[in-house]
mmCIF file with all atom_site columns, C-alpha atoms in Angstrom:
data_model
loop_
_atom_site.group_PDB
_atom_site.id
_atom_site.type_symbol
_atom_site.label_atom_id
_atom_site.label_alt_id
_atom_site.label_comp_id
_atom_site.label_asym_id
_atom_site.label_entity_id
_atom_site.label_seq_id
_atom_site.pdbx_PDB_ins_code
_atom_site.Cartn_x
_atom_site.Cartn_y
_atom_site.Cartn_z
_atom_site.occupancy
_atom_site.B_iso_or_equiv
_atom_site.pdbx_formal_charge
_atom_site.auth_seq_id
_atom_site.auth_comp_id
_atom_site.auth_asym_id
_atom_site.auth_atom_id
_atom_site.pdbx_PDB_model_num
ATOM 1   C CA . MET A 1 1   ? -0.314 20.345 5.235   1.00 0.00 ? 230 MET A CA 1
ATOM 2   C CA . GLY A 1 2   ? 2.827  18.501 6.016   1.00 0.00 ? 231 GLY A CA 1
ATOM 3   C CA . VAL A 1 3   ? 4.960  15.507 4.801   1.00 0.00 ? 232 VAL A CA 1
ATOM 4   C CA . TRP A 1 4   ? 4.963  12.709 6.875   1.00 0.00 ? 233 TRP A CA 1
ATOM 5   C CA . HIS A 1 5   ? 7.963  9.986  6.401   1.00 0.00 ? 234 HIS A CA 1
ATOM 6   C CA . GLY A 1 6   ? 6.796  7.454  8.562   1.00 0.00 ? 235 GLY A CA 1
ATOM 7   C CA . ARG A 1 7   ? 5.601  3.810  7.824   1.00 0.00 ? 236 ARG A CA 1
ATOM 8   C CA . SER A 1 8   ? 2.620  3.501  5.666   1.00 0.00 ? 237 SER A CA 1
ATOM 9   C CA . LEU A 1 9   ? -0.600 1.987  7.978   1.00 0.00 ? 238 LEU A CA 1
ATOM 10  C CA . ARG A 1 10  ? -1.790 -0.207 5.104   1.00 0.00 ? 239 ARG A CA 1
ATOM 11  C CA . LYS A 1 11  ? -0.036 -3.515 4.348   1.00 0.00 ? 240 LYS A CA 1
ATOM 12  C CA . PRO A 1 12  ? 0.533  -4.409 0.750   1.00 0.00 ? 241 PRO A CA 1
ATOM 13  C CA . THR A 1 13  ? -2.730 -6.155 0.746   1.00 0.00 ? 242 THR A CA 1
ATOM 14  C CA . GLY A 1 14  ? -4.581 -3.581 1.315   1.00 0.00 ? 243 GLY A CA 1
ATOM 15  C CA . GLY A 1 15  ? -5.509 -4.383 5.229   1.00 0.00 ? 244 GLY A CA 1
ATOM 16  C CA . ARG A 1 16  ? -5.112 -1.763 7.714   1.00 0.00 ? 245 ARG A CA 1
ATOM 17  C CA . ILE A 1 17  ? -2.131 -1.882 10.482  1.00 0.00 ? 246 ILE A CA 1
ATOM 18  C CA . ARG A 1 18  ? -3.365 -0.709 13.748  1.00 0.00 ? 247 ARG A CA 1
ATOM 19  C CA . PRO A 1 19  ? -0.812 2.071  14.779  1.00 0.00 ? 248 PRO A CA 1
ATOM 20  C CA . HIS A 1 20  ? 0.963  1.175  18.074  1.00 0.00 ? 249 HIS A CA 1
ATOM 21  C CA . ARG A 1 21  ? 1.929  5.261  18.393  1.00 0.00 ? 250 ARG A CA 1
ATOM 22  C CA . LYS A 1 22  ? 1.276  8.780  16.828  1.00 0.00 ? 251 LYS A CA 1
ATOM 23  C CA . LYS A 1 23  ? 2.900  10.656 14.291  1.00 0.00 ? 252 LYS A CA 1
ATOM 24  C CA . ARG A 1 24  ? 6.552  12.267 15.988  1.00 0.00 ? 253 ARG A CA 1
ATOM 25  C CA . LYS A 1 25  ? 7.939  15.240 14.649  1.00 0.00 ? 254 LYS A CA 1
ATOM 26  C CA . PHE A 1 26  ? 11.490 13.797 13.673  1.00 0.00 ? 255 PHE A CA 1
ATOM 27  C CA . GLU A 1 27  ? 9.404  11.859 11.152  1.00 0.00 ? 256 GLU A CA 1
ATOM 28  C CA . MET A 1 28  ? 8.361  15.040 9.300   1.00 0.00 ? 257 MET A CA 1
ATOM 29  C CA . GLY A 1 29  ? 9.188  15.985 5.883   1.00 0.00 ? 258 GLY A CA 1
ATOM 30  C CA . ASN A 1 30  ? 9.287  18.890 3.745   1.00 0.00 ? 259 ASN A CA 1
ATOM 31  C CA . PRO A 1 31  ? 8.086  19.843 0.228   1.00 0.00 ? 260 PRO A CA 1
ATOM 32  C CA . PRO A 1 32  ? 10.336 19.878 -2.555  1.00 0.00 ? 261 PRO A CA 1
ATOM 33  C CA . THR A 1 33  ? 12.299 23.112 -3.017  1.00 0.00 ? 262 THR A CA 1
ATOM 34  C CA . GLU A 1 34  ? 11.632 23.482 -6.861  1.00 0.00 ? 263 GLU A CA 1
ATOM 35  C CA . THR A 1 35  ? 14.465 25.708 -8.336  1.00 0.00 ? 264 THR A CA 1
ATOM 36  C CA . LEU A 1 36  ? 13.373 28.380 -10.801 1.00 0.00 ? 265 LEU A CA 1
ATOM 37  C CA . ILE A 1 37  ? 15.378 30.621 -12.886 1.00 0.00 ? 266 ILE A CA 1
ATOM 38  C CA . GLY A 1 38  ? 15.012 34.465 -11.345 1.00 0.00 ? 267 GLY A CA 1
ATOM 39  C CA . GLU A 1 39  ? 16.606 37.764 -11.372 1.00 0.00 ? 268 GLU A CA 1
ATOM 40  C CA . GLU A 1 40  ? 17.959 37.376 -7.833  1.00 0.00 ? 269 GLU A CA 1
ATOM 41  C CA . ARG A 1 41  ? 19.886 34.173 -6.218  1.00 0.00 ? 270 ARG A CA 1
ATOM 42  C CA . LYS A 1 42  ? 17.779 33.404 -3.531  1.00 0.00 ? 271 LYS A CA 1
ATOM 43  C CA . LEU A 1 43  ? 18.099 30.409 -0.860  1.00 0.00 ? 272 LEU A CA 1
ATOM 44  C CA . LYS A 1 44  ? 15.555 28.742 1.144   1.00 0.00 ? 273 LYS A CA 1
ATOM 45  C CA . GLU A 1 45  ? 16.563 27.428 4.627   1.00 0.00 ? 274 GLU A CA 1
ATOM 46  C CA . ARG A 1 46  ? 15.367 24.366 6.562   1.00 0.00 ? 275 ARG A CA 1
ATOM 47  C CA . ARG A 1 47  ? 15.605 23.429 10.195  1.00 0.00 ? 276 ARG A CA 1
ATOM 48  C CA . GLY A 1 48  ? 17.024 20.032 10.629  1.00 0.00 ? 277 GLY A CA 1
ATOM 49  C CA . MET A 1 49  ? 17.716 17.316 13.290  1.00 0.00 ? 278 MET A CA 1
ATOM 50  C CA . GLY A 1 50  ? 19.645 18.977 16.191  1.00 0.00 ? 279 GLY A CA 1
ATOM 51  C CA . GLY A 1 51  ? 19.258 22.826 14.870  1.00 0.00 ? 280 GLY A CA 1
ATOM 52  C CA . ASN A 1 52  ? 20.873 21.892 11.572  1.00 0.00 ? 281 ASN A CA 1
ATOM 53  C CA . VAL A 1 53  ? 20.288 24.307 9.006   1.00 0.00 ? 282 VAL A CA 1
ATOM 54  C CA . LYS A 1 54  ? 19.787 22.754 5.370   1.00 0.00 ? 283 LYS A CA 1
ATOM 55  C CA . LYS A 1 55  ? 19.756 25.388 2.280   1.00 0.00 ? 284 LYS A CA 1
ATOM 56  C CA . GLY A 1 56  ? 18.335 24.762 -1.059  1.00 0.00 ? 285 GLY A CA 1
ATOM 57  C CA . LEU A 1 57  ? 18.374 27.256 -3.946  1.00 0.00 ? 286 LEU A CA 1
ATOM 58  C CA . LYS A 1 58  ? 14.702 28.564 -4.630  1.00 0.00 ? 287 LYS A CA 1
ATOM 59  C CA . PHE A 1 59  ? 15.941 30.910 -7.594  1.00 0.00 ? 288 PHE A CA 1
ATOM 60  C CA . ALA A 1 60  ? 18.820 30.567 -9.483  1.00 0.00 ? 289 ALA A CA 1
ATOM 61  C CA . THR A 1 61  ? 20.714 32.830 -11.971 1.00 0.00 ? 290 THR A CA 1
ATOM 62  C CA . HIS A 1 62  ? 23.796 31.359 -12.847 1.00 0.00 ? 291 HIS A CA 1
ATOM 63  C CA . ALA A 1 63  ? 25.348 28.078 -13.033 1.00 0.00 ? 292 ALA A CA 1
ATOM 64  C CA . ASN A 1 64  ? 29.234 26.500 -12.671 1.00 0.00 ? 293 ASN A CA 1
ATOM 65  C CA . VAL A 1 65  ? 29.410 24.913 -16.051 1.00 0.00 ? 294 VAL A CA 1
ATOM 66  C CA . ALA A 1 66  ? 32.527 22.223 -16.636 1.00 0.00 ? 295 ALA A CA 1
ATOM 67  C CA . ASP A 1 67  ? 33.922 21.692 -20.093 1.00 0.00 ? 296 ASP A CA 1
ATOM 68  C CA . PRO A 1 68  ? 34.796 18.018 -20.268 1.00 0.00 ? 297 PRO A CA 1
ATOM 69  C CA . GLU A 1 69  ? 37.345 18.548 -23.207 1.00 0.00 ? 298 GLU A CA 1
ATOM 70  C CA . THR A 1 70  ? 39.691 21.491 -21.657 1.00 0.00 ? 299 THR A CA 1
ATOM 71  C CA . GLY A 1 71  ? 38.446 20.632 -17.830 1.00 0.00 ? 300 GLY A CA 1
ATOM 72  C CA . GLU A 1 72  ? 37.760 24.435 -16.955 1.00 0.00 ? 301 GLU A CA 1
ATOM 73  C CA . VAL A 1 73  ? 35.060 25.581 -14.602 1.00 0.00 ? 302 VAL A CA 1
ATOM 74  C CA . LYS A 1 74  ? 32.967 28.519 -15.410 1.00 0.00 ? 303 LYS A CA 1
ATOM 75  C CA . CYS A 1 75  ? 30.554 30.404 -13.897 1.00 0.00 ? 304 CYS A CA 1
ATOM 76  C CA . VAL A 1 76  ? 27.682 31.698 -16.361 1.00 0.00 ? 305 VAL A CA 1
ATOM 77  C CA . ARG A 1 77  ? 24.371 32.978 -16.514 1.00 0.00 ? 306 ARG A CA 1
ATOM 78  C CA . ILE A 1 78  ? 21.433 30.623 -17.046 1.00 0.00 ? 307 ILE A CA 1
ATOM 79  C CA . GLU A 1 79  ? 18.981 31.630 -19.734 1.00 0.00 ? 308 GLU A CA 1
ATOM 80  C CA . GLU A 1 80  ? 16.150 28.879 -19.821 1.00 0.00 ? 309 GLU A CA 1
ATOM 81  C CA . VAL A 1 81  ? 15.648 25.176 -19.268 1.00 0.00 ? 310 VAL A CA 1
ATOM 82  C CA . VAL A 1 82  ? 15.293 23.464 -22.298 1.00 0.00 ? 311 VAL A CA 1
ATOM 83  C CA . LYS A 1 83  ? 14.358 20.101 -21.377 1.00 0.00 ? 312 LYS A CA 1
ATOM 84  C CA . ASN A 1 84  ? 13.626 18.212 -17.961 1.00 0.00 ? 313 ASN A CA 1
ATOM 85  C CA . PRO A 1 85  ? 13.360 14.356 -18.002 1.00 0.00 ? 314 PRO A CA 1
ATOM 86  C CA . ALA A 1 86  ? 12.049 14.397 -14.385 1.00 0.00 ? 315 ALA A CA 1
ATOM 87  C CA . SER A 1 87  ? 8.422  15.759 -15.263 1.00 0.00 ? 316 SER A CA 1
ATOM 88  C CA . GLN A 1 88  ? 6.704  17.299 -18.104 1.00 0.00 ? 317 GLN A CA 1
ATOM 89  C CA . TYR A 1 89  ? 5.448  20.065 -15.576 1.00 0.00 ? 318 TYR A CA 1
ATOM 90  C CA . TYR A 1 90  ? 8.816  20.791 -14.392 1.00 0.00 ? 319 TYR A CA 1
ATOM 91  C CA . GLU A 1 91  ? 9.973  21.171 -18.262 1.00 0.00 ? 320 GLU A CA 1
ATOM 92  C CA . ARG A 1 92  ? 7.090  23.710 -19.029 1.00 0.00 ? 321 ARG A CA 1
ATOM 93  C CA . HIS A 1 93  ? 7.511  25.832 -15.979 1.00 0.00 ? 322 HIS A CA 1
ATOM 94  C CA . GLY A 1 94  ? 11.373 26.103 -15.926 1.00 0.00 ? 323 GLY A CA 1
ATOM 95  C CA . VAL A 1 95  ? 12.168 23.882 -12.971 1.00 0.00 ? 324 VAL A CA 1
ATOM 96  C CA . ILE A 1 96  ? 15.798 22.998 -12.528 1.00 0.00 ? 325 ILE A CA 1
ATOM 97  C CA . THR A 1 97  ? 16.428 19.557 -11.193 1.00 0.00 ? 326 THR A CA 1
ATOM 98  C CA . LYS A 1 98  ? 19.320 17.146 -11.522 1.00 0.00 ? 327 LYS A CA 1
ATOM 99  C CA . GLY A 1 99  ? 19.462 15.964 -15.078 1.00 0.00 ? 328 GLY A CA 1
ATOM 100 C CA . ALA A 1 100 ? 17.831 19.056 -16.500 1.00 0.00 ? 329 ALA A CA 1
ATOM 101 C CA . ILE A 1 101 ? 19.192 20.426 -19.721 1.00 0.00 ? 330 ILE A CA 1
ATOM 102 C CA . ILE A 1 102 ? 19.826 24.281 -19.563 1.00 0.00 ? 331 ILE A CA 1
ATOM 103 C CA . ARG A 1 103 ? 20.689 26.816 -22.135 1.00 0.00 ? 332 ARG A CA 1
ATOM 104 C CA . THR A 1 104 ? 23.626 28.936 -21.069 1.00 0.00 ? 333 THR A CA 1
ATOM 105 C CA . GLU A 1 105 ? 25.660 31.729 -22.363 1.00 0.00 ? 334 GLU A CA 1
ATOM 106 C CA . ILE A 1 106 ? 28.101 29.089 -23.817 1.00 0.00 ? 335 ILE A CA 1
ATOM 107 C CA . GLY A 1 107 ? 25.860 26.662 -24.734 1.00 0.00 ? 336 GLY A CA 1
ATOM 108 C CA . LEU A 1 108 ? 23.731 23.594 -23.361 1.00 0.00 ? 337 LEU A CA 1
ATOM 109 C CA . ALA A 1 109 ? 24.698 22.122 -20.028 1.00 0.00 ? 338 ALA A CA 1
ATOM 110 C CA . LYS A 1 110 ? 23.424 19.040 -18.319 1.00 0.00 ? 339 LYS A CA 1
ATOM 111 C CA . VAL A 1 111 ? 22.930 19.696 -14.329 1.00 0.00 ? 340 VAL A CA 1
ATOM 112 C CA . THR A 1 112 ? 25.195 17.375 -12.557 1.00 0.00 ? 341 THR A CA 1
ATOM 113 C CA . ASN A 1 113 ? 23.834 18.012 -8.730  1.00 0.00 ? 342 ASN A CA 1
ATOM 114 C CA . ARG A 1 114 ? 20.294 18.593 -6.805  1.00 0.00 ? 343 ARG A CA 1
ATOM 115 C CA . PRO A 1 115 ? 19.620 22.670 -6.433  1.00 0.00 ? 344 PRO A CA 1
ATOM 116 C CA . GLY A 1 116 ? 16.458 22.198 -4.166  1.00 0.00 ? 345 GLY A CA 1
ATOM 117 C CA . GLN A 1 117 ? 19.426 20.536 -1.715  1.00 0.00 ? 346 GLN A CA 1
ATOM 118 C CA . GLU A 1 118 ? 22.430 22.589 -2.377  1.00 0.00 ? 347 GLU A CA 1
ATOM 119 C CA . PRO A 1 119 ? 22.575 26.064 -2.832  1.00 0.00 ? 348 PRO A CA 1
ATOM 120 C CA . VAL A 1 120 ? 24.414 25.995 -6.302  1.00 0.00 ? 349 VAL A CA 1
ATOM 121 C CA . VAL A 1 121 ? 23.688 24.686 -9.726  1.00 0.00 ? 350 VAL A CA 1
ATOM 122 C CA . ASN A 1 122 ? 26.712 22.553 -10.929 1.00 0.00 ? 351 ASN A CA 1
ATOM 123 C CA . ALA A 1 123 ? 26.433 21.643 -14.979 1.00 0.00 ? 352 ALA A CA 1
ATOM 124 C CA . VAL A 1 124 ? 28.469 19.712 -17.205 1.00 0.00 ? 353 VAL A CA 1
ATOM 125 C CA . LEU A 1 125 ? 28.756 21.099 -21.009 1.00 0.00 ? 354 LEU A CA 1
ATOM 126 C CA . ILE A 1 126 ? 27.049 18.896 -23.745 1.00 0.00 ? 355 ILE A CA 1
ATOM 127 C CA . LYS A 1 127 ? 27.188 18.728 -27.332 1.00 0.00 ? 356 LYS A CA 1
ATOM 128 C CA . GLU A 1 128 ? 24.277 19.780 -29.618 1.00 0.00 ? 357 GLU A CA 1
ATOM 129 C CA . GLU A 1 129 ? 24.049 16.389 -31.202 1.00 0.00 ? 358 GLU A CA 1
ATOM 130 C CA . GLU A 1 130 ? 24.135 14.636 -27.547 1.00 0.00 ? 359 GLU A CA 1
ATOM 131 C CA . GLU A 1 131 ? 21.121 17.034 -26.715 1.00 0.00 ? 360 GLU A CA 1
ATOM 132 C CA . GLU A 1 132 ? 19.171 15.823 -30.264 1.00 0.00 ? 361 GLU A CA 1
ATOM 133 C CA . GLY A 1 133 ? 19.727 12.096 -29.552 1.00 0.00 ? 362 GLY A CA 1
#
């Protein structure tokens, strides 16, 4: 079933709004791309308006992790999703979203971008004490 981003047919009071037209294709949306940790990096391409192509990351293997103290950025392997404040379901199933805390080869990192809408995972290295607090 498709996702529709048009106006609701209900008023805030619960009354019905009679539609003056049917649903349009440009009002359609897409279900979210839930980025998981996989064996191989895989992209999901979606068609946008005007034939534009939007890319999201379906499976991630590596992340670009920035160290705020030294200013260096390294491409390191993602080991697991430690915490995801977006949803308990996402935390259980290992879905990577913005704000998720991931364990990498060099330590814990917080994801700073939206990998479901961008074909890369960017993160910032965090200290162990910050994660506990």
